mmCIF file of C-alpha atoms in Angstrom:
data_model
loop_
_atom_site.group_PDB
_atom_site.id
_atom_site.type_symbol
_atom_site.label_atom_id
_atom_site.label_comp_id
_atom_site.label_asym_id
_atom_site.label_seq_id
_atom_site.Cartn_x
_atom_site.Cartn_y
_atom_site.Cartn_z
ATOM 1 C CA MET A 1 -100.201 -9.857 -1.892
ATOM 2 C CA ASN A 2 -97.561 -7.337 -2.373
ATOM 3 C CA LEU A 3 -95.567 -8.069 -5.311
ATOM 4 C CA ASP A 4 -93.098 -5.388 -4.218
ATOM 5 C CA ASN A 5 -91.927 -7.898 -1.974
ATOM 6 C CA LEU A 6 -90.606 -10.457 -4.361
ATOM 7 C CA THR A 7 -87.842 -8.002 -5.552
ATOM 8 C CA HIS A 8 -86.342 -8.328 -2.290
ATOM 9 C CA THR A 9 -86.729 -12.200 -2.016
ATOM 10 C CA SER A 10 -85.848 -15.251 -3.693
ATOM 11 C CA GLY A 11 -88.177 -17.929 -4.098
ATOM 12 C CA GLU A 12 -87.471 -21.653 -2.994
ATOM 13 C CA TRP A 13 -86.696 -22.758 -6.396
ATOM 14 C CA LEU A 14 -83.784 -20.321 -6.856
ATOM 15 C CA ARG A 15 -81.914 -21.115 -3.313
ATOM 16 C CA GLY A 16 -79.790 -23.687 -4.929
ATOM 17 C CA ALA A 17 -80.338 -26.330 -2.039
ATOM 18 C CA GLY A 18 -81.588 -29.590 -3.958
ATOM 19 C CA PRO A 19 -79.974 -32.526 -5.138
ATOM 20 C CA GLU A 20 -77.423 -31.497 -8.062
ATOM 21 C CA SER A 21 -78.046 -28.083 -7.729
ATOM 22 C CA ASP A 22 -74.518 -27.106 -8.935
ATOM 23 C CA ILE A 23 -76.170 -28.219 -12.581
ATOM 24 C CA VAL A 24 -79.841 -28.532 -11.839
ATOM 25 C CA ILE A 25 -81.682 -25.022 -11.174
ATOM 26 C CA SER A 26 -85.275 -26.449 -10.697
ATOM 27 C CA SER A 27 -87.491 -28.849 -11.152
ATOM 28 C CA ARG A 28 -91.135 -28.273 -12.214
ATOM 29 C CA ILE A 29 -94.262 -30.111 -12.687
ATOM 30 C CA ARG A 30 -97.486 -28.615 -14.623
ATOM 31 C CA LEU A 31 -101.005 -30.216 -14.796
ATOM 32 C CA ALA A 32 -103.512 -28.946 -17.078
ATOM 33 C CA ARG A 33 -107.088 -29.229 -16.151
ATOM 34 C CA ASN A 34 -110.519 -28.146 -17.308
ATOM 35 C CA LEU A 35 -114.140 -27.862 -15.822
ATOM 36 C CA ALA A 36 -116.517 -30.194 -17.188
ATOM 37 C CA ALA A 37 -119.412 -27.666 -17.015
ATOM 38 C CA PHE A 38 -117.780 -25.316 -19.109
ATOM 39 C CA PRO A 39 -116.250 -24.831 -22.902
ATOM 40 C CA PHE A 40 -112.667 -24.571 -23.068
ATOM 41 C CA THR A 41 -111.061 -20.893 -22.380
ATOM 42 C CA ASN A 42 -110.523 -20.180 -26.125
ATOM 43 C CA ARG A 43 -114.398 -21.315 -26.820
ATOM 44 C CA ALA A 44 -115.850 -19.621 -23.522
ATOM 45 C CA SER A 45 -117.804 -16.208 -23.603
ATOM 46 C CA SER A 46 -116.453 -13.264 -21.500
ATOM 47 C CA TYR A 47 -119.543 -14.369 -19.267
ATOM 48 C CA GLN A 48 -118.245 -17.649 -18.923
ATOM 49 C CA LYS A 49 -114.784 -16.948 -18.414
ATOM 50 C CA ALA A 50 -116.124 -14.888 -15.648
ATOM 51 C CA GLU A 51 -117.897 -17.541 -14.083
ATOM 52 C CA ILE A 52 -115.065 -20.102 -14.448
ATOM 53 C CA GLU A 53 -112.606 -17.487 -12.751
ATOM 54 C CA GLY A 54 -115.157 -16.746 -9.728
ATOM 55 C CA LEU A 55 -115.841 -20.337 -9.200
ATOM 56 C CA LEU A 56 -112.098 -21.374 -9.368
ATOM 57 C CA ARG A 57 -111.134 -18.402 -7.006
ATOM 58 C CA ASP A 58 -113.683 -19.603 -4.402
ATOM 59 C CA ARG A 59 -112.718 -22.984 -4.481
ATOM 60 C CA ILE A 60 -108.860 -22.605 -4.305
ATOM 61 C CA ALA A 61 -109.482 -20.234 -1.311
ATOM 62 C CA LYS A 62 -111.135 -23.206 0.422
ATOM 63 C CA LEU A 63 -108.390 -25.571 -0.279
ATOM 64 C CA GLU A 64 -106.814 -27.239 3.001
ATOM 65 C CA LEU A 65 -103.298 -25.637 2.284
ATOM 66 C CA ASP A 66 -100.904 -24.603 4.928
ATOM 67 C CA PRO A 67 -99.562 -21.914 4.002
ATOM 68 C CA LYS A 68 -102.801 -20.940 2.103
ATOM 69 C CA LEU A 69 -102.442 -19.547 -1.446
ATOM 70 C CA GLY A 70 -102.791 -16.222 -2.171
ATOM 71 C CA TYR A 71 -104.823 -14.876 -5.143
ATOM 72 C CA LEU A 72 -104.152 -11.910 -7.708
ATOM 73 C CA THR A 73 -106.472 -10.960 -10.615
ATOM 74 C CA VAL A 74 -104.590 -10.401 -13.688
ATOM 75 C CA PRO A 75 -106.525 -7.688 -15.345
ATOM 76 C CA GLY A 76 -106.107 -5.800 -12.048
ATOM 77 C CA LEU A 77 -102.299 -5.739 -12.438
ATOM 78 C CA SER A 78 -99.967 -3.362 -14.358
ATOM 79 C CA THR A 79 -98.123 -4.574 -17.271
ATOM 80 C CA LEU A 80 -94.807 -4.110 -15.242
ATOM 81 C CA ASP A 81 -96.331 -6.283 -12.420
ATOM 82 C CA ARG A 82 -97.649 -8.864 -14.934
ATOM 83 C CA GLN A 83 -94.046 -9.176 -16.526
ATOM 84 C CA LEU A 84 -92.722 -9.562 -13.203
ATOM 85 C CA LEU A 85 -94.636 -12.689 -12.748
ATOM 86 C CA VAL A 86 -93.606 -13.970 -15.859
ATOM 87 C CA GLU A 87 -89.854 -13.334 -15.169
ATOM 88 C CA ARG A 88 -90.451 -15.168 -11.817
ATOM 89 C CA GLN A 89 -91.927 -17.988 -13.716
ATOM 90 C CA LEU A 90 -95.206 -17.919 -11.760
ATOM 91 C CA ILE A 91 -97.315 -17.127 -14.633
ATOM 92 C CA SER A 92 -97.060 -17.492 -18.518
ATOM 93 C CA ARG A 93 -96.715 -14.927 -21.276
ATOM 94 C CA GLU A 94 -99.937 -16.116 -22.348
ATOM 95 C CA LEU A 95 -101.584 -15.287 -19.070
ATOM 96 C CA ALA A 96 -99.935 -11.902 -18.925
ATOM 97 C CA SER A 97 -101.015 -10.594 -22.208
ATOM 98 C CA SER A 98 -104.660 -12.640 -22.895
ATOM 99 C CA ASP A 99 -107.889 -10.833 -22.487
ATOM 100 C CA GLY A 100 -110.649 -11.559 -20.223
ATOM 101 C CA PRO A 101 -111.252 -12.482 -16.421
ATOM 102 C CA ARG A 102 -108.228 -14.652 -15.284
ATOM 103 C CA GLY A 103 -106.122 -15.147 -12.331
ATOM 104 C CA VAL A 104 -103.095 -16.549 -10.295
ATOM 105 C CA ALA A 105 -103.193 -18.168 -6.935
ATOM 106 C CA LEU A 106 -99.308 -18.094 -5.201
ATOM 107 C CA GLY A 107 -97.874 -19.967 -2.624
ATOM 108 C CA PRO A 108 -95.535 -17.614 -0.113
ATOM 109 C CA GLN A 109 -92.449 -19.705 -0.999
ATOM 110 C CA GLU A 110 -93.462 -19.570 -4.888
ATOM 111 C CA THR A 111 -93.231 -23.531 -4.940
ATOM 112 C CA VAL A 112 -97.173 -23.600 -6.006
ATOM 113 C CA SER A 113 -98.677 -21.680 -8.416
ATOM 114 C CA VAL A 114 -101.951 -22.080 -10.083
ATOM 115 C CA MET A 115 -102.929 -20.149 -13.076
ATOM 116 C CA VAL A 116 -106.672 -19.642 -14.315
ATOM 117 C CA ASN A 117 -108.347 -19.140 -17.594
ATOM 118 C CA GLU A 118 -105.100 -19.509 -19.492
ATOM 119 C CA GLU A 119 -105.182 -22.077 -22.390
ATOM 120 C CA ASP A 120 -106.945 -24.216 -19.959
ATOM 121 C CA HIS A 121 -108.944 -23.415 -17.134
ATOM 122 C CA LEU A 122 -106.450 -24.443 -14.620
ATOM 123 C CA ARG A 123 -102.774 -24.859 -14.892
ATOM 124 C CA LEU A 124 -101.286 -26.108 -11.617
ATOM 125 C CA GLN A 125 -97.757 -25.643 -11.368
ATOM 126 C CA VAL A 126 -95.070 -26.826 -8.420
ATOM 127 C CA MET A 127 -91.373 -25.880 -8.808
ATOM 128 C CA ARG A 128 -88.681 -26.908 -6.236
ATOM 129 C CA SER A 129 -84.913 -26.133 -6.143
ATOM 130 C CA GLY A 130 -82.535 -28.795 -7.672
ATOM 131 C CA PHE A 131 -83.514 -32.513 -9.267
ATOM 132 C CA THR A 132 -86.578 -32.718 -7.166
ATOM 133 C CA LEU A 133 -89.320 -34.144 -9.433
ATOM 134 C CA ASP A 134 -90.666 -36.928 -7.174
ATOM 135 C CA GLU A 135 -91.097 -34.350 -4.630
ATOM 136 C CA ALA A 136 -92.598 -31.959 -7.296
ATOM 137 C CA TRP A 137 -95.151 -34.593 -8.362
ATOM 138 C CA GLN A 138 -96.078 -35.628 -4.376
ATOM 139 C CA GLU A 139 -96.933 -32.019 -3.825
ATOM 140 C CA ILE A 140 -98.888 -30.961 -6.985
ATOM 141 C CA ASP A 141 -100.648 -34.359 -6.986
ATOM 142 C CA ARG A 142 -101.862 -33.574 -3.148
ATOM 143 C CA VAL A 143 -103.158 -30.040 -4.659
ATOM 144 C CA ASP A 144 -104.785 -31.700 -7.701
ATOM 145 C CA ASP A 145 -106.674 -34.134 -5.403
ATOM 146 C CA LEU A 146 -108.029 -31.136 -3.323
ATOM 147 C CA LEU A 147 -109.021 -29.133 -6.333
ATOM 148 C CA GLU A 148 -110.645 -32.291 -7.757
ATOM 149 C CA GLU A 149 -112.887 -33.108 -4.727
ATOM 150 C CA ARG A 150 -114.209 -29.300 -5.466
ATOM 151 C CA VAL A 151 -115.012 -28.965 -9.126
ATOM 152 C CA GLY A 152 -115.708 -31.464 -11.968
ATOM 153 C CA TYR A 153 -112.710 -32.067 -14.013
ATOM 154 C CA ALA A 154 -113.287 -32.808 -17.864
ATOM 155 C CA PHE A 155 -112.058 -36.286 -18.022
ATOM 156 C CA SER A 156 -112.647 -39.391 -20.367
ATOM 157 C CA GLU A 157 -112.409 -42.931 -19.601
ATOM 158 C CA GLU A 158 -110.911 -43.372 -23.282
ATOM 159 C CA PHE A 159 -108.521 -40.395 -23.233
ATOM 160 C CA GLY A 160 -107.838 -39.174 -19.696
ATOM 161 C CA TYR A 161 -107.834 -35.615 -18.685
ATOM 162 C CA LEU A 162 -109.477 -33.412 -21.867
ATOM 163 C CA THR A 163 -107.250 -30.441 -22.608
ATOM 164 C CA ALA A 164 -107.526 -27.419 -25.017
ATOM 165 C CA CYS A 165 -104.273 -28.541 -26.859
ATOM 166 C CA PRO A 166 -104.324 -31.855 -28.047
ATOM 167 C CA THR A 167 -100.915 -32.801 -27.023
ATOM 168 C CA ASN A 168 -101.766 -32.285 -23.509
ATOM 169 C CA VAL A 169 -104.516 -34.781 -23.529
ATOM 170 C CA GLY A 170 -104.050 -37.914 -21.148
ATOM 171 C CA THR A 171 -102.293 -37.252 -17.925
ATOM 172 C CA GLY A 172 -102.355 -33.410 -18.670
ATOM 173 C CA MET A 173 -98.703 -33.420 -17.403
ATOM 174 C CA ARG A 174 -95.499 -31.564 -18.099
ATOM 175 C CA ALA A 175 -92.278 -32.468 -16.125
ATOM 176 C CA SER A 176 -89.457 -30.206 -16.855
ATOM 177 C CA VAL A 177 -85.865 -29.647 -15.329
ATOM 178 C CA MET A 178 -84.000 -26.519 -15.931
ATOM 179 C CA LEU A 179 -80.395 -26.892 -16.233
ATOM 180 C CA HIS A 180 -77.046 -24.882 -16.482
ATOM 181 C CA LEU A 181 -74.972 -26.282 -19.412
ATOM 182 C CA PRO A 182 -71.881 -24.174 -20.107
ATOM 183 C CA ALA A 183 -69.430 -26.632 -20.400
ATOM 184 C CA LEU A 184 -71.321 -28.727 -22.863
ATOM 185 C CA GLU A 185 -72.226 -25.520 -24.956
ATOM 186 C CA HIS A 186 -68.184 -24.651 -24.868
ATOM 187 C CA THR A 187 -67.321 -27.933 -25.895
ATOM 188 C CA LYS A 188 -69.873 -27.860 -28.614
ATOM 189 C CA GLN A 189 -71.307 -31.153 -27.474
ATOM 190 C CA ILE A 190 -74.810 -29.598 -26.585
ATOM 191 C CA GLU A 191 -76.218 -30.103 -30.031
ATOM 192 C CA LYS A 192 -75.461 -33.915 -30.125
ATOM 193 C CA VAL A 193 -77.151 -34.231 -26.666
ATOM 194 C CA PHE A 194 -80.295 -32.396 -27.732
ATOM 195 C CA ARG A 195 -80.544 -34.275 -30.925
ATOM 196 C CA SER A 196 -80.554 -37.629 -28.822
ATOM 197 C CA LEU A 197 -83.257 -36.094 -26.555
ATOM 198 C CA GLN A 198 -85.598 -35.054 -29.434
ATOM 199 C CA LYS A 199 -85.330 -38.756 -30.617
ATOM 200 C CA ILE A 200 -87.117 -39.964 -27.794
ATOM 201 C CA ASN A 201 -89.740 -37.336 -27.826
ATOM 202 C CA LEU A 202 -88.002 -34.841 -25.078
ATOM 203 C CA ALA A 203 -88.292 -31.122 -25.826
ATOM 204 C CA VAL A 204 -85.467 -28.418 -25.360
ATOM 205 C CA ARG A 205 -86.308 -25.112 -24.452
ATOM 206 C CA GLY A 206 -84.761 -21.894 -23.112
ATOM 207 C CA LEU A 207 -85.296 -20.062 -19.796
ATOM 208 C CA TYR A 208 -88.868 -19.091 -20.166
ATOM 209 C CA GLY A 209 -90.144 -22.172 -21.825
ATOM 210 C CA GLU A 210 -91.686 -22.361 -25.640
ATOM 211 C CA GLY A 211 -90.176 -19.892 -28.169
ATOM 212 C CA SER A 212 -87.523 -18.476 -25.729
ATOM 213 C CA ARG A 213 -83.753 -18.471 -26.363
ATOM 214 C CA ALA A 214 -81.338 -20.399 -23.993
ATOM 215 C CA SER A 215 -79.890 -17.296 -22.188
ATOM 216 C CA GLY A 216 -77.042 -17.823 -19.639
ATOM 217 C CA HIS A 217 -76.660 -21.745 -20.997
ATOM 218 C CA PHE A 218 -80.175 -22.366 -19.073
ATOM 219 C CA TYR A 219 -81.950 -25.160 -20.920
ATOM 220 C CA GLN A 220 -85.400 -26.689 -20.003
ATOM 221 C CA ILE A 221 -85.922 -30.608 -20.972
ATOM 222 C CA SER A 222 -89.427 -31.833 -20.910
ATOM 223 C CA ASN A 223 -91.667 -34.482 -22.195
ATOM 224 C CA GLN A 224 -93.905 -33.575 -25.080
ATOM 225 C CA VAL A 225 -96.388 -36.539 -25.192
ATOM 226 C CA THR A 226 -98.896 -37.146 -22.475
ATOM 227 C CA LEU A 227 -101.605 -39.426 -24.381
ATOM 228 C CA GLY A 228 -101.333 -42.887 -23.476
ATOM 229 C CA LYS A 229 -98.706 -42.595 -20.722
ATOM 230 C CA SER A 230 -99.045 -42.502 -17.123
ATOM 231 C CA GLU A 231 -97.666 -39.736 -14.450
ATOM 232 C CA THR A 232 -95.023 -42.464 -13.464
ATOM 233 C CA GLY A 233 -94.117 -43.133 -16.886
ATOM 234 C CA ILE A 234 -93.469 -39.691 -18.028
ATOM 235 C CA LEU A 235 -91.502 -39.195 -14.643
ATOM 236 C CA GLY A 236 -89.368 -42.008 -15.536
ATOM 237 C CA GLU A 237 -88.595 -40.872 -18.889
ATOM 238 C CA ILE A 238 -87.199 -37.615 -17.386
ATOM 239 C CA HIS A 239 -85.321 -39.553 -14.394
ATOM 240 C CA SER A 240 -83.441 -41.887 -17.121
ATOM 241 C CA VAL A 241 -82.111 -38.720 -18.976
ATOM 242 C CA ILE A 242 -81.162 -35.979 -16.423
ATOM 243 C CA PRO A 243 -78.528 -37.879 -14.783
ATOM 244 C CA GLU A 244 -76.555 -38.618 -18.109
ATOM 245 C CA ILE A 245 -76.883 -34.937 -18.864
ATOM 246 C CA ILE A 246 -75.529 -34.101 -15.708
ATOM 247 C CA GLY A 247 -72.983 -36.512 -15.909
ATOM 248 C CA TYR A 248 -71.798 -35.120 -19.463
ATOM 249 C CA GLU A 249 -71.620 -31.595 -18.211
ATOM 250 C CA ARG A 250 -69.662 -32.556 -15.074
ATOM 251 C CA LYS A 251 -66.995 -34.333 -17.276
ATOM 252 C CA ALA A 252 -66.851 -31.359 -19.860
ATOM 253 C CA ARG A 253 -66.520 -29.167 -16.593
ATOM 254 C CA THR A 254 -63.459 -31.504 -15.766
ATOM 255 C CA SER A 255 -61.950 -31.341 -19.248
ATOM 256 C CA TRP A 256 -62.253 -27.970 -19.438
ATOM 257 C CA MET A 257 -60.313 -27.394 -16.172
ATOM 258 C CA ARG A 258 -57.642 -30.023 -17.171
ATOM 259 C CA ASP A 259 -56.895 -28.998 -20.695
ATOM 260 C CA ASN A 260 -57.270 -25.016 -20.298
ATOM 261 C CA ARG A 261 -57.375 -24.223 -16.333
ATOM 262 C CA GLN A 262 -55.518 -20.572 -17.087
ATOM 263 C CA GLY A 263 -58.139 -19.777 -19.936
ATOM 264 C CA LEU A 264 -61.351 -20.739 -18.102
ATOM 265 C CA HIS A 265 -59.766 -19.055 -15.073
ATOM 266 C CA ASP A 266 -59.459 -15.856 -17.236
ATOM 267 C CA LYS A 267 -62.709 -16.271 -18.808
ATOM 268 C CA ILE A 268 -64.396 -16.547 -15.250
ATOM 269 C CA SER A 269 -62.426 -13.526 -13.726
ATOM 270 C CA ARG A 270 -63.134 -11.313 -16.506
ATOM 271 C CA ALA A 271 -66.757 -11.909 -16.387
ATOM 272 C CA TYR A 272 -66.596 -11.189 -12.631
ATOM 273 C CA GLY A 273 -64.323 -8.055 -13.387
ATOM 274 C CA THR A 274 -67.003 -6.802 -15.846
ATOM 275 C CA LEU A 275 -69.990 -7.401 -13.622
ATOM 276 C CA CYS A 276 -67.973 -5.198 -11.105
ATOM 277 C CA SER A 277 -67.023 -2.422 -12.852
ATOM 278 C CA ALA A 278 -69.289 -2.063 -15.837
ATOM 279 C CA THR A 279 -71.552 1.280 -16.232
ATOM 280 C CA MET A 280 -73.743 -0.126 -18.697
ATOM 281 C CA MET A 281 -75.010 -3.722 -18.988
ATOM 282 C CA THR A 282 -77.583 -5.395 -21.091
ATOM 283 C CA SER A 283 -79.961 -8.333 -19.987
ATOM 284 C CA GLU A 284 -78.408 -10.691 -22.488
ATOM 285 C CA GLU A 285 -74.568 -9.675 -21.665
ATOM 286 C CA THR A 286 -75.557 -10.041 -17.725
ATOM 287 C CA MET A 287 -76.786 -13.588 -18.274
ATOM 288 C CA GLU A 288 -73.904 -14.535 -20.224
ATOM 289 C CA LEU A 289 -71.448 -13.060 -17.588
ATOM 290 C CA LEU A 290 -73.240 -14.348 -14.507
ATOM 291 C CA SER A 291 -73.334 -17.965 -16.186
ATOM 292 C CA TYR A 292 -69.450 -17.690 -16.048
ATOM 293 C CA VAL A 293 -69.817 -16.378 -12.432
ATOM 294 C CA ARG A 294 -71.851 -19.354 -11.525
ATOM 295 C CA LEU A 295 -69.577 -21.962 -12.968
ATOM 296 C CA GLY A 296 -66.726 -20.188 -11.178
ATOM 297 C CA VAL A 297 -68.319 -20.741 -7.744
ATOM 298 C CA ASN A 298 -69.080 -24.360 -8.535
ATOM 299 C CA LEU A 299 -65.691 -25.125 -9.723
ATOM 300 C CA HIS A 300 -64.256 -23.138 -6.422
ATOM 301 C CA LEU A 301 -62.504 -20.460 -8.727
ATOM 302 C CA ILE A 302 -64.560 -17.607 -6.877
ATOM 303 C CA ASP A 303 -64.805 -17.380 -3.138
ATOM 304 C CA ASP A 304 -67.268 -15.317 -1.029
ATOM 305 C CA ILE A 305 -70.397 -15.420 -3.163
ATOM 306 C CA THR A 306 -73.042 -18.055 -2.833
ATOM 307 C CA ILE A 307 -75.189 -20.063 -5.669
ATOM 308 C CA PRO A 308 -78.308 -18.468 -4.229
ATOM 309 C CA THR A 309 -77.139 -14.997 -4.824
ATOM 310 C CA VAL A 310 -76.151 -15.645 -8.462
ATOM 311 C CA ASN A 311 -79.312 -17.379 -8.850
ATOM 312 C CA GLU A 312 -81.276 -14.475 -7.419
ATOM 313 C CA LEU A 313 -79.228 -12.270 -9.754
ATOM 314 C CA PHE A 314 -80.259 -13.863 -12.867
ATOM 315 C CA ILE A 315 -83.950 -13.002 -11.981
ATOM 316 C CA HIS A 316 -83.559 -9.649 -10.357
ATOM 317 C CA THR A 317 -81.707 -8.343 -13.171
ATOM 318 C CA GLN A 318 -84.489 -8.710 -15.712
ATOM 319 C CA PRO A 319 -86.237 -5.893 -16.654
ATOM 320 C CA ALA A 320 -89.523 -5.824 -14.691
ATOM 321 C CA HIS A 321 -87.535 -6.539 -11.358
ATOM 322 C CA LEU A 322 -84.927 -3.845 -12.040
ATOM 323 C CA GLN A 323 -87.845 -1.256 -12.454
ATOM 324 C CA LYS A 324 -89.440 -2.346 -9.481
ATOM 325 C CA LEU A 325 -86.181 -2.289 -7.493
ATOM 326 C CA MET A 326 -85.747 1.297 -8.883
ATOM 327 C CA GLY A 327 -89.010 2.321 -8.338
ATOM 328 C CA SER A 328 -89.365 3.997 -11.799
ATOM 329 C CA ALA A 329 -90.190 3.070 -15.371
ATOM 330 C CA LEU A 330 -87.033 3.020 -17.563
ATOM 331 C CA ASP A 331 -86.244 2.996 -20.843
ATOM 332 C CA GLY A 332 -83.715 0.722 -22.511
ATOM 333 C CA GLU A 333 -80.467 2.865 -21.974
ATOM 334 C CA GLU A 334 -81.646 3.760 -18.427
ATOM 335 C CA ARG A 335 -82.191 -0.050 -17.435
ATOM 336 C CA ASN A 336 -78.838 -0.737 -18.834
ATOM 337 C CA ALA A 337 -77.327 1.676 -16.508
ATOM 338 C CA ALA A 338 -79.492 1.007 -13.774
ATOM 339 C CA ARG A 339 -78.621 -2.826 -14.095
ATOM 340 C CA ALA A 340 -74.861 -2.166 -14.074
ATOM 341 C CA ARG A 341 -75.210 -0.223 -10.938
ATOM 342 C CA TYR A 342 -77.351 -2.491 -9.191
ATOM 343 C CA LEU A 343 -74.926 -5.317 -9.907
ATOM 344 C CA ARG A 344 -71.903 -3.205 -8.735
ATOM 345 C CA THR A 345 -73.643 -2.844 -5.313
ATOM 346 C CA ARG A 346 -74.944 -6.403 -5.103
ATOM 347 C CA LEU A 347 -71.595 -7.865 -5.845
ATOM 348 C CA ARG A 348 -69.702 -5.612 -3.637
ATOM 349 C CA GLU A 349 -71.701 -6.343 -0.480
ATOM 350 C CA ASP A 350 -71.443 -9.958 -1.248
ATOM 351 C CA GLY A 351 -67.513 -9.430 -1.729
ATOM 352 C CA ALA A 352 -66.864 -12.216 -4.257
ATOM 353 C CA HIS A 353 -63.455 -12.814 -5.231
ATOM 354 C CA PRO A 354 -61.874 -14.849 -8.067
ATOM 355 C CA ASN A 355 -59.011 -17.231 -6.408
#
């Protein structure tokens, strides 16, 4: 598997083609699973971790999937390639930085990925564009069933699937939806919304999950509790609140347009103009400005650039992607210059124009 290709493509989840994709970037489901015959990863010896990794690599290769999953051994990857996979949401920061035998299996569309020897022996993930939790669940359930036929999962009739972290015991499921909420943030309604979510045990995190900041007005909403809940129950919890948040964001956008269309148009035009002309650009500033450009496209205030292109730019301007695109390691100042140059070129090619 050639990771260089990732810098010239975008995964299915970035294509902006799913339902409610003006606000919902992606839907993701993860399942935590462990093998009954081995200790949890944090209690396993190096020899046992190697056994687990070898066994799972073999079983994953034999899964009856079309297309097949490619497999990468993480210790064999450079630091830059590991960071590339983190930026692409295909592996966790923990898998990238931990020690010992570990790997990841990836589908060609980046819809399916399977981490081996992270916190749990297996972390299955399906990620799709737009508000598509049900489709993601159907796909991950199929992959999970195929794996369970080939390995013995650690399972308790009383507690459900056994996991390294007690909060994952039960279904082992984390269902999350990534939302773009610039108008709720602008109108200062976002904290009120998130306080309401926390009262019903839903977590709010940034773009890269736990511990990350909400760069570019992106937020992930996910369940926190799995014990005592069914998979359909967890999905139902998310399904019950996401349409409400989408409605709040759309209402906030409409109010912003009605009350201060000229000011909003100016903010979006300035964001686009800066991206087209700046000679230095940090990651944080890029995320902020692209967020307003994305809003402008969805409000029909910017023509001739597509949401998939903007979504792709969010990822391709991250540090590891940028260095892979440039073909060399870059320090912070060099990255800022290369990022600005890359943005100028891409936006000129796509020919976006504020209305």
